Coordinates of C-alpha atoms and ligand atoms in Angstrom, one line a residue:
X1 CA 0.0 0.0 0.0
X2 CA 1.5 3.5 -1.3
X3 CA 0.6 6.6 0.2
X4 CA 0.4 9.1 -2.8
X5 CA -0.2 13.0 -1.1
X6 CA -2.2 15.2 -3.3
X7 CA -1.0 18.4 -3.1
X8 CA -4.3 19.5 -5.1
X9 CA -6.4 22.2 -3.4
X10 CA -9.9 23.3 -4.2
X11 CA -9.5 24.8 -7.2
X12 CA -12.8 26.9 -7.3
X13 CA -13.9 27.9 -3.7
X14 CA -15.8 30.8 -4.1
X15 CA -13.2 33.6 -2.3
X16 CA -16.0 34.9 1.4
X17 CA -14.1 35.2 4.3
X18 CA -15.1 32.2 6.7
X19 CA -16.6 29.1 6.4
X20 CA -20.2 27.4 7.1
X21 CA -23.7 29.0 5.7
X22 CA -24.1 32.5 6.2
X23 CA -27.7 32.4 7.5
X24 CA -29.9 34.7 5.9
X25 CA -33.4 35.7 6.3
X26 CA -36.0 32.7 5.9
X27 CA -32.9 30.0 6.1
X28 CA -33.4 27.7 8.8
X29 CA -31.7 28.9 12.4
X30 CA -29.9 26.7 13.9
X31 CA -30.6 24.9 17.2
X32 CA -28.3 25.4 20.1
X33 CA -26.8 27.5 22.7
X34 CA -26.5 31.0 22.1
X35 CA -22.6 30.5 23.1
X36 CA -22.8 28.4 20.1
X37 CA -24.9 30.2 17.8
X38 CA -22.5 33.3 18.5
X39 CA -19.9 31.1 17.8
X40 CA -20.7 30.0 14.3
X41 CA -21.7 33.4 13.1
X42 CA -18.2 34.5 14.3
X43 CA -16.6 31.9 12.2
X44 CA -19.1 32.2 9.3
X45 CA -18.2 36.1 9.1
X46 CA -14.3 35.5 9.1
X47 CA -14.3 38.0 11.2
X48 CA -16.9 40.5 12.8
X49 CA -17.1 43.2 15.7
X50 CA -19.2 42.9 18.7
X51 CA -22.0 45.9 17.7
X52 CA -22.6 43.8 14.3
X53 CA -22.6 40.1 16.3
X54 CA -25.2 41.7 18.3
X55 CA -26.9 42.8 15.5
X56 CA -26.9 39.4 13.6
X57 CA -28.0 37.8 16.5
X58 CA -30.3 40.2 17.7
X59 CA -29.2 40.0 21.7
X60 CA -28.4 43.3 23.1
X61 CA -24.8 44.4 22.9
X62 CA -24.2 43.6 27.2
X63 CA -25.5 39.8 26.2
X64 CA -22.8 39.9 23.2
X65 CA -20.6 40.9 25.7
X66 CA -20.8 38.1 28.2
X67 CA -20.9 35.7 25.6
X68 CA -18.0 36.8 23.9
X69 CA -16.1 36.9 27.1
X70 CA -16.6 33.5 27.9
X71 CA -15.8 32.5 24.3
X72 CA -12.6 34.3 25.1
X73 CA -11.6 32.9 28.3
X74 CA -12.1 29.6 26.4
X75 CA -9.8 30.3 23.9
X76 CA -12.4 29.7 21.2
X77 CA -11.9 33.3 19.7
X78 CA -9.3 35.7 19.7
X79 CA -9.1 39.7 19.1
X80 CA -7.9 41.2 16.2
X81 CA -7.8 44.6 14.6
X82 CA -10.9 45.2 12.6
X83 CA -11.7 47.3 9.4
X84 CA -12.2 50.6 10.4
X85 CA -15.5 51.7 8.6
X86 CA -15.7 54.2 6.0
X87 CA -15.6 57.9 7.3
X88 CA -14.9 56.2 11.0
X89 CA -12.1 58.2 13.1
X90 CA -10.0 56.8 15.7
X91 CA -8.9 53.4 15.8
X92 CA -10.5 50.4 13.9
X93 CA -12.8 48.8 16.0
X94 CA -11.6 45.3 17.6
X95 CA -12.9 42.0 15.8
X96 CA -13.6 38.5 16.2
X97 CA -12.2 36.0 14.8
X98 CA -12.7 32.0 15.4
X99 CA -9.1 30.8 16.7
X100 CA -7.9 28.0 14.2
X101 CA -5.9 26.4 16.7
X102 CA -8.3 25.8 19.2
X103 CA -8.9 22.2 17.7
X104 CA -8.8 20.2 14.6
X105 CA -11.1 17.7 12.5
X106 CA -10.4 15.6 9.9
X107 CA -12.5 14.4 6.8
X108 CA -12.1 11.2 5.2
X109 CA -13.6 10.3 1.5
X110 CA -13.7 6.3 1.3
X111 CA -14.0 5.5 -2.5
X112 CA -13.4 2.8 -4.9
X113 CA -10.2 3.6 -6.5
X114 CA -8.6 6.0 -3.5
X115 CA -9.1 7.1 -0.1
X116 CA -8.9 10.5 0.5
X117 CA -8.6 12.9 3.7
X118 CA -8.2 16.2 4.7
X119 CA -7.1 17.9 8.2
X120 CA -8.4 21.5 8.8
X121 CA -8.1 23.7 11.9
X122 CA -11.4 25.1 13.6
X123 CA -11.5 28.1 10.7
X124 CA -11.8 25.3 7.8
X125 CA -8.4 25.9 7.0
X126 CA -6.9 22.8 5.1
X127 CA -3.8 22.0 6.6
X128 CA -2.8 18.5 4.9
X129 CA -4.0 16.3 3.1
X130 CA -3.6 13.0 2.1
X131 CA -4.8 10.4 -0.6
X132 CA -4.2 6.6 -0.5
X133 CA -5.1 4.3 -3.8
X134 CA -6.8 1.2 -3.5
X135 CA -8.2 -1.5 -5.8
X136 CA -12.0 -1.1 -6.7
X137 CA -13.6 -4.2 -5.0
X138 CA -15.3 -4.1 -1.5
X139 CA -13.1 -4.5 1.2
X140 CA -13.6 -6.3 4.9
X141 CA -14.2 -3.8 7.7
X142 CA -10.7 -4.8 9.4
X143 CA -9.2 -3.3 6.2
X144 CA -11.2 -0.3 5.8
X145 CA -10.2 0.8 9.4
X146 CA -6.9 0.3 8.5
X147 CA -6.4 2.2 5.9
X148 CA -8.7 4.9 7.8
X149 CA -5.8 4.5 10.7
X150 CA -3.1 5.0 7.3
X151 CA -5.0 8.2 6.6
X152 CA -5.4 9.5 10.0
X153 CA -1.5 8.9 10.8
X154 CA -0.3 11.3 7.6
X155 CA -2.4 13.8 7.7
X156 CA -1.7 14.6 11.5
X157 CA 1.9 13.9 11.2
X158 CA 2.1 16.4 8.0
X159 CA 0.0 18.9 10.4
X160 CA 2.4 18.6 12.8
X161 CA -0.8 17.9 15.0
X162 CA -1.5 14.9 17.7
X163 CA -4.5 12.7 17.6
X164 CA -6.0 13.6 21.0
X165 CA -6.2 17.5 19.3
X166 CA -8.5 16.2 16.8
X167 CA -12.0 16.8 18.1
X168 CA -14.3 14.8 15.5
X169 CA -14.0 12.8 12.0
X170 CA -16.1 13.1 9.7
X171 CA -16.2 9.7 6.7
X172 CA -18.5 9.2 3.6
X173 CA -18.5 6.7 1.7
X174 CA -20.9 5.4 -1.2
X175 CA -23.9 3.6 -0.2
X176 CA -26.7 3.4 2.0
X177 CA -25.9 5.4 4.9
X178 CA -27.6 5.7 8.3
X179 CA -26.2 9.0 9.3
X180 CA -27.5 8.9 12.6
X181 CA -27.0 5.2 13.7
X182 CA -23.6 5.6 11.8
X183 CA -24.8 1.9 10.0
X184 CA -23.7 1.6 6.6
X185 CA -26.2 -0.5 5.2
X186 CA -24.4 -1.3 1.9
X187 CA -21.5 0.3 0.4
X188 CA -19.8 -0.9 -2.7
X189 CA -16.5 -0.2 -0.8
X190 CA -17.3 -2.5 2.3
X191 CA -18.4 -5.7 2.6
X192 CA -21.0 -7.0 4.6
X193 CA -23.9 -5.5 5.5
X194 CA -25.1 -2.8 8.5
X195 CA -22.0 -2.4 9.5
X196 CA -21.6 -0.4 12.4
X197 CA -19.1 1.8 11.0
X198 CA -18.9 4.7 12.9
X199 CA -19.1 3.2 16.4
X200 CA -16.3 1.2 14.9
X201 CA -14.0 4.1 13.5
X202 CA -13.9 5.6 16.6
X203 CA -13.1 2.7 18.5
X204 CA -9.9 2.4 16.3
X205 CA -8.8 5.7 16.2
X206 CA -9.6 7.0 19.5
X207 CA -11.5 10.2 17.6
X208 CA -15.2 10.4 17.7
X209 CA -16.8 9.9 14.2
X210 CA -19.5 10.5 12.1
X211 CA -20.6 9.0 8.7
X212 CA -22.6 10.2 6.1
X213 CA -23.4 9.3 2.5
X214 CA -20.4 10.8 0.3
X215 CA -23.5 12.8 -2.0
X216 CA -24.5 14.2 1.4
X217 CA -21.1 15.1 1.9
X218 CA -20.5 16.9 -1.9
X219 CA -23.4 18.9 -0.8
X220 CA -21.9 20.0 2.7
X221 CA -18.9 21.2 0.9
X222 CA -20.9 23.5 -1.1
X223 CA -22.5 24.6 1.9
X224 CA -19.6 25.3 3.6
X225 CA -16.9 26.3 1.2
X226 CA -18.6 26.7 -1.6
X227 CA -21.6 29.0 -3.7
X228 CA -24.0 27.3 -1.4
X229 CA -22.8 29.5 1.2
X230 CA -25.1 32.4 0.5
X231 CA -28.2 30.1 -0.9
X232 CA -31.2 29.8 0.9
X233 CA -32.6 26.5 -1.1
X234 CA -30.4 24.9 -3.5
X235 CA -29.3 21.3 -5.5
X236 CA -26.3 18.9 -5.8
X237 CA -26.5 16.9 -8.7
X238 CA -23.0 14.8 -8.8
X239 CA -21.8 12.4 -11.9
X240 CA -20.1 10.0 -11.3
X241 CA -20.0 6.1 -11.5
X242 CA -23.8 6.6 -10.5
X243 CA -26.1 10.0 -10.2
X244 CA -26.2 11.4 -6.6
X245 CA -27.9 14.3 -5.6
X246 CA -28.2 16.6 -2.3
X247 CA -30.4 19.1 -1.1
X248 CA -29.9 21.9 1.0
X249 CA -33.6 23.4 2.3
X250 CA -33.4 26.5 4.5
X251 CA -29.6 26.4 4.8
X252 CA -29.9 22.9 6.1
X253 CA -29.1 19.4 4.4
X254 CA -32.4 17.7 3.9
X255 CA -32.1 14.2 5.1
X256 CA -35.6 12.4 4.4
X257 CA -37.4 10.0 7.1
X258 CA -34.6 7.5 6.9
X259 CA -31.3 9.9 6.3
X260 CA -30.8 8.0 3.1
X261 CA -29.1 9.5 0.2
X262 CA -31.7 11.2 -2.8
X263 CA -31.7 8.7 -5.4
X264 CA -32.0 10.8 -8.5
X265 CA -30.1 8.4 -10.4
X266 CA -32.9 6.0 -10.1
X267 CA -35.5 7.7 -10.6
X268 CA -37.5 6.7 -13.9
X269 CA -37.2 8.4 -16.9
X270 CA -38.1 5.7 -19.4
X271 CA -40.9 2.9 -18.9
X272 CA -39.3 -0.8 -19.4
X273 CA -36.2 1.0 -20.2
X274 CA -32.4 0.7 -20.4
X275 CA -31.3 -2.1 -17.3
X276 CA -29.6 -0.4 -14.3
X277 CA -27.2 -1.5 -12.0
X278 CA -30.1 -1.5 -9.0
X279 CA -31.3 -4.5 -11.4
X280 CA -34.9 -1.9 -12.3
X281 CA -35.1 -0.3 -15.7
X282 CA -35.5 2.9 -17.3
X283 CA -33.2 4.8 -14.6
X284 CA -31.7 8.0 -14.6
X285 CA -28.3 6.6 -14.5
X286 CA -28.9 3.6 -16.9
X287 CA -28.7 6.5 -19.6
X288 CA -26.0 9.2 -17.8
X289 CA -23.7 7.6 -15.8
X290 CA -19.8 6.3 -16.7
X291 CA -20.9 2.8 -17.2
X292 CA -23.9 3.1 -19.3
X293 CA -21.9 5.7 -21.2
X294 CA -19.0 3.1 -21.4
X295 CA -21.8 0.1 -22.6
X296 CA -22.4 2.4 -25.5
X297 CA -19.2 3.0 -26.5
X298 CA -18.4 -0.3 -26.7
X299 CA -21.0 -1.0 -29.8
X300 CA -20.8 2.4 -31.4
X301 CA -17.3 2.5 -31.1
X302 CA -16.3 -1.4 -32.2
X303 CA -13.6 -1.2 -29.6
X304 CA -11.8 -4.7 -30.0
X305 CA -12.9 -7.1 -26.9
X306 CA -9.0 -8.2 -27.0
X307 CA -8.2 -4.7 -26.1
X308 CA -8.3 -4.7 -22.0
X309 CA -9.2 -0.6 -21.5
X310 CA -10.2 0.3 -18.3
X311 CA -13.8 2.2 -18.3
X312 CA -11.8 5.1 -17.9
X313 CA -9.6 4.8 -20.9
X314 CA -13.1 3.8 -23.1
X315 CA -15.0 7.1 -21.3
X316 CA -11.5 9.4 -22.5
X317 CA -11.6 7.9 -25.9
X318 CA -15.6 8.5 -26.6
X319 CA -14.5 11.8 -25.0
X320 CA -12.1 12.9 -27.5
X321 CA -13.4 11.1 -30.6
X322 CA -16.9 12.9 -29.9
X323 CA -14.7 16.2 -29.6
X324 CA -13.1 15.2 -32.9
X325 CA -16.4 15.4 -34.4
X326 CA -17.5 11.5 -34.8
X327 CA -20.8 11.8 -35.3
X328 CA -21.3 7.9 -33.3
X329 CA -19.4 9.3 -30.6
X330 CA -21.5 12.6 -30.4
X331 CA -25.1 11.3 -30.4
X332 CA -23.9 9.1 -27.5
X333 CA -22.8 12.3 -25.4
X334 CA -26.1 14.1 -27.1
X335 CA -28.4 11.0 -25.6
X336 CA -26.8 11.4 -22.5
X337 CA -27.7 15.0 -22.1
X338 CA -30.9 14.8 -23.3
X339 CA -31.4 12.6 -20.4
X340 CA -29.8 14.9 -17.9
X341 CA -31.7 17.1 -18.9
X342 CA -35.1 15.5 -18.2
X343 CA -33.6 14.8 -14.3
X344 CA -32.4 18.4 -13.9
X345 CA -36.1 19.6 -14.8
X346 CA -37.3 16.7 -12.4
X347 CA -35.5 18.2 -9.8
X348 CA -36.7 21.8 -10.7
X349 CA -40.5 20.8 -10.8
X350 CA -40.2 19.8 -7.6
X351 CA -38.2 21.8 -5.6
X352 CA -38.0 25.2 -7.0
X353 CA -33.9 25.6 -6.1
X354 CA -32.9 29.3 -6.9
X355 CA -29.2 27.6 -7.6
X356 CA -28.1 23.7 -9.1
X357 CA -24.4 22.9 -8.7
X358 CA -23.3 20.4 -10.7
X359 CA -20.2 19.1 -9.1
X360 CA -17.8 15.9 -8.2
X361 CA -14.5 15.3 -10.8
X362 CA -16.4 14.4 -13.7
X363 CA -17.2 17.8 -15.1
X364 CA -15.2 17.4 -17.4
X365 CA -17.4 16.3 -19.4
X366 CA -19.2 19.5 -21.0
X367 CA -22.3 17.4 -23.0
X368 CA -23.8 17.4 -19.6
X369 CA -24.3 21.0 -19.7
X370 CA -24.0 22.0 -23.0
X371 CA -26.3 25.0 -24.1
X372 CA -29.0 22.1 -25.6
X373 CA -28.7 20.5 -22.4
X374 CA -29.6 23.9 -20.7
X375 CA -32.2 24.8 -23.3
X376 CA -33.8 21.5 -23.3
X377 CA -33.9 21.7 -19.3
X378 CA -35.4 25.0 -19.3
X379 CA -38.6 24.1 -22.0
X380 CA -39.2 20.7 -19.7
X381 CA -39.9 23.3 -16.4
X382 CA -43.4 23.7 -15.8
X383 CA -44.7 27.4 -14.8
X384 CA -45.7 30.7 -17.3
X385 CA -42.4 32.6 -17.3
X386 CA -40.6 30.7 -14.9
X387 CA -36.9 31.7 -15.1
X388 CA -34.9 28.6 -14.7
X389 CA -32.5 28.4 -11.8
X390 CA -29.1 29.6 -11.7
X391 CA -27.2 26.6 -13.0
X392 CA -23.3 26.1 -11.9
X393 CA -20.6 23.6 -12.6
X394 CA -18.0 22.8 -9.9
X395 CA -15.0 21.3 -11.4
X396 CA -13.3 21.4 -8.0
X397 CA -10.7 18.7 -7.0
X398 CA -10.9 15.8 -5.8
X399 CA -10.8 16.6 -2.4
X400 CA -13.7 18.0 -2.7
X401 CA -14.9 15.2 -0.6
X402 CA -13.1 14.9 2.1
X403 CA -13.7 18.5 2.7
X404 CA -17.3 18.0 2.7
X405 CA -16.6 15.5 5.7
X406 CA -14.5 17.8 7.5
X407 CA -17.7 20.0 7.6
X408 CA -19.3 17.5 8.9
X409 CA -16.6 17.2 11.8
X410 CA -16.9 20.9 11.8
X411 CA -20.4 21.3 12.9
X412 CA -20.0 18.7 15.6
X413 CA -16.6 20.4 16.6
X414 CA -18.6 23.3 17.1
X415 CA -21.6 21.7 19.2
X416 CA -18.7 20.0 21.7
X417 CA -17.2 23.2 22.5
X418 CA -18.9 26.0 22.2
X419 CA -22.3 24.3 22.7
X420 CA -24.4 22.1 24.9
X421 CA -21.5 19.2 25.4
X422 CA -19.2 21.7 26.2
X423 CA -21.5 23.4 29.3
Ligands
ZN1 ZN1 -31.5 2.2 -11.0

């Protein structure tokens, strides 16, 4: 087993000071302690002075003060020198800032071809990162925690951090994920079945952990890092080996009665259609995804059955022989869309997003939102006049991921010590 380190960062984080949702009016509030609530609005700000953390959470300034002081004498925040407003004399006023050192989490992506993990301070600053390859078959439980532990060890050791300062770990993984039992019910990268994975992670790592379903986890990043930041109600639609999708409802990830991922890849869009993987027919995915994609290629492409290409190599060469202009090569990429452009519209019809980011390393891929594709989408919405929603591709790197899991550690960081765990 090799560790290869990724130096990639996230190549497209939209530039706001801070990290986590910046609530808005009508977004969901969150639940908590007002130690806690001043604490997250301190960190999703960047930084902010006292008068305008009073003002955002509408306390009175003496309230602000209390709770600011105990944040303080916690070592949670620090001072520093603020922006002095336009016009202002004197001094700048003294800001807030979350202190990055005050702890540590760590995100972990568990995949079928590579692990990956990131390490970030309490700010959502990535500090390392790490990324381990692996063979794409499920693996035994033993195995998975090991190479968690693998992770773990080179991403604090390149920190230059100890595990006893991480507070929480957040892991996704493909599947079906009970995020609050931490059960992974099935996973393509784990055998067995309701596995008890996070109970089990942090018995072997000696950090408390959390799992979630790696969509779920796409969509935290863009909650958190990403243009999801300022939207009140908005879409994840990743391609990838399957379709995923997350939603984010009043600033908060919408988990369904059973905290299962949204299974827009298999949802119908052709009676008695093309066979999916999930062994039903007519599925999103049986007509977007890499392998149906790769099935087609196969015939219109006459790639010789001696030839042993990966579906990779087969996806690259459909790729550039469609950019080429093969005409075969092209109405398979045009099919897809087409497709893709019925589920987007799907999605639309029923939730009204204002935004849908389009997201996860696969973006390459421009037929799925070509102009048609667009077009296409926006005569399938329904409503006089409707303007379709802001549409956005994310062709951030690959750990993307793991960075969506470290959110995840994020917000649990924040509840153990700035909120109810931590009075
Ligand atoms: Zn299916």
């Amino acid at each position: 087993m090799q560790l290869d380190l990724s130096e990639r960062e996230a190549e497209e984080t939209v530039q706001l000071a801070g990290c986590g949702p910046i609530r808005m009016a009508g977004g969901g509030e969150l639940a908590g302690p007002l130690r806690q609530l001043a604490y997250e609005r301190i960190r999703s700000a960047g930084q902010i002075a006292r008068v305008d953390l009073a003002r955002v959470l509408d306390v009175s300034p003496a309230t602000v003060t209390a709770v600011v002081s105990e944040l303080l004498a916690a070592a949670l925040v620090e001072e520093v020198e603020g922006t002095a407003r336009p016009g202002a004399r004197g001094r700048p006023p003294v800001a807030l800032r979350v202190r990055g050192g005050a702890g540590y989490v760590i995100g972990i992506k568990l995949a079928e071809f590579k692990h990956t993990a990131v390490l970030t301070d309490m700010t959502g600053t990535t500090l390392a990162s790490s990324t381990l390859p692996r063979s794409a078959h499920a693996r035994s439980l033993k195995a998975v925690l090991e190479e968690a532990a693998r992770l773990v060890d080179d991403v604090t050791a390149r920190a230059g951090v100890t595990r006893d300062q991480v507070i929480a770990l957040g892991a996704g993984l493909p599947g079906l994920v009970d995020h609050p039992e931490g059960r992974v019910l099935w996973s393509s990268v784990l055998e067995g079945e309701d596995v008890a994975l996070a109970h089990r992670l942090t018995e072997r790592l000696g950090i408390p952990a959390w799992i979630d379903n790696d969509t779920n986890l796409l969509t935290l990043a863009e909650l958190w890092f990403g243009r999801g930041r300022m939207a009140r109600d908005f879409a994840v639609v990743s391609i990838e080996q399957g379709v995923g999708m997350g939603l984010v409802l009043g600033q908060s990830l919408y988990r369904g009665a059973h905290s299962l991922a949204l299974e827009l890849g298999h949802t119908k869009v052709q009676l008695d259609g093309a066979l999916c993987r999930c062994g039903q027919r007519g599925c999103l995915e049986a007509y977007t995804s890499d392998y149906a994609l790769v099935r087609e290629a196969h015939t219109a492409l006459e790639l010789g059955s001696h030839l042993q290409l990966s579906p990779q190599m087969v996806l690259e060469s459909l790729h550039d022989r469609a950019k080429a202009g093969n005409e075969g090569a092209r109405n398979i990429f045009r099919r897809a869309g087409r497709y893709m452009a019925a589920g987007l519209a799907n999605v639309i019809n029923l939730f009204d997003p204002s935004l849908v980011i389009l997201s996860g390393e696969r973006m390459q891929y421009q037929y799925l939102y070509a102009e048609e594709v667009m077009r296409e989408m926006g005569e399938l919405i329904v409503g006089r006049g409707r303007r379709p929603p802001d549409v956005a591709v994310n062709t951030w790197g690959d750990l993307v991921w793991a960075r969506g899991a470290a959110a995840l550690a994020l917000d649990i960081a924040a509840q153990k010590l700035a909120g109810r765990d931590a009075a």
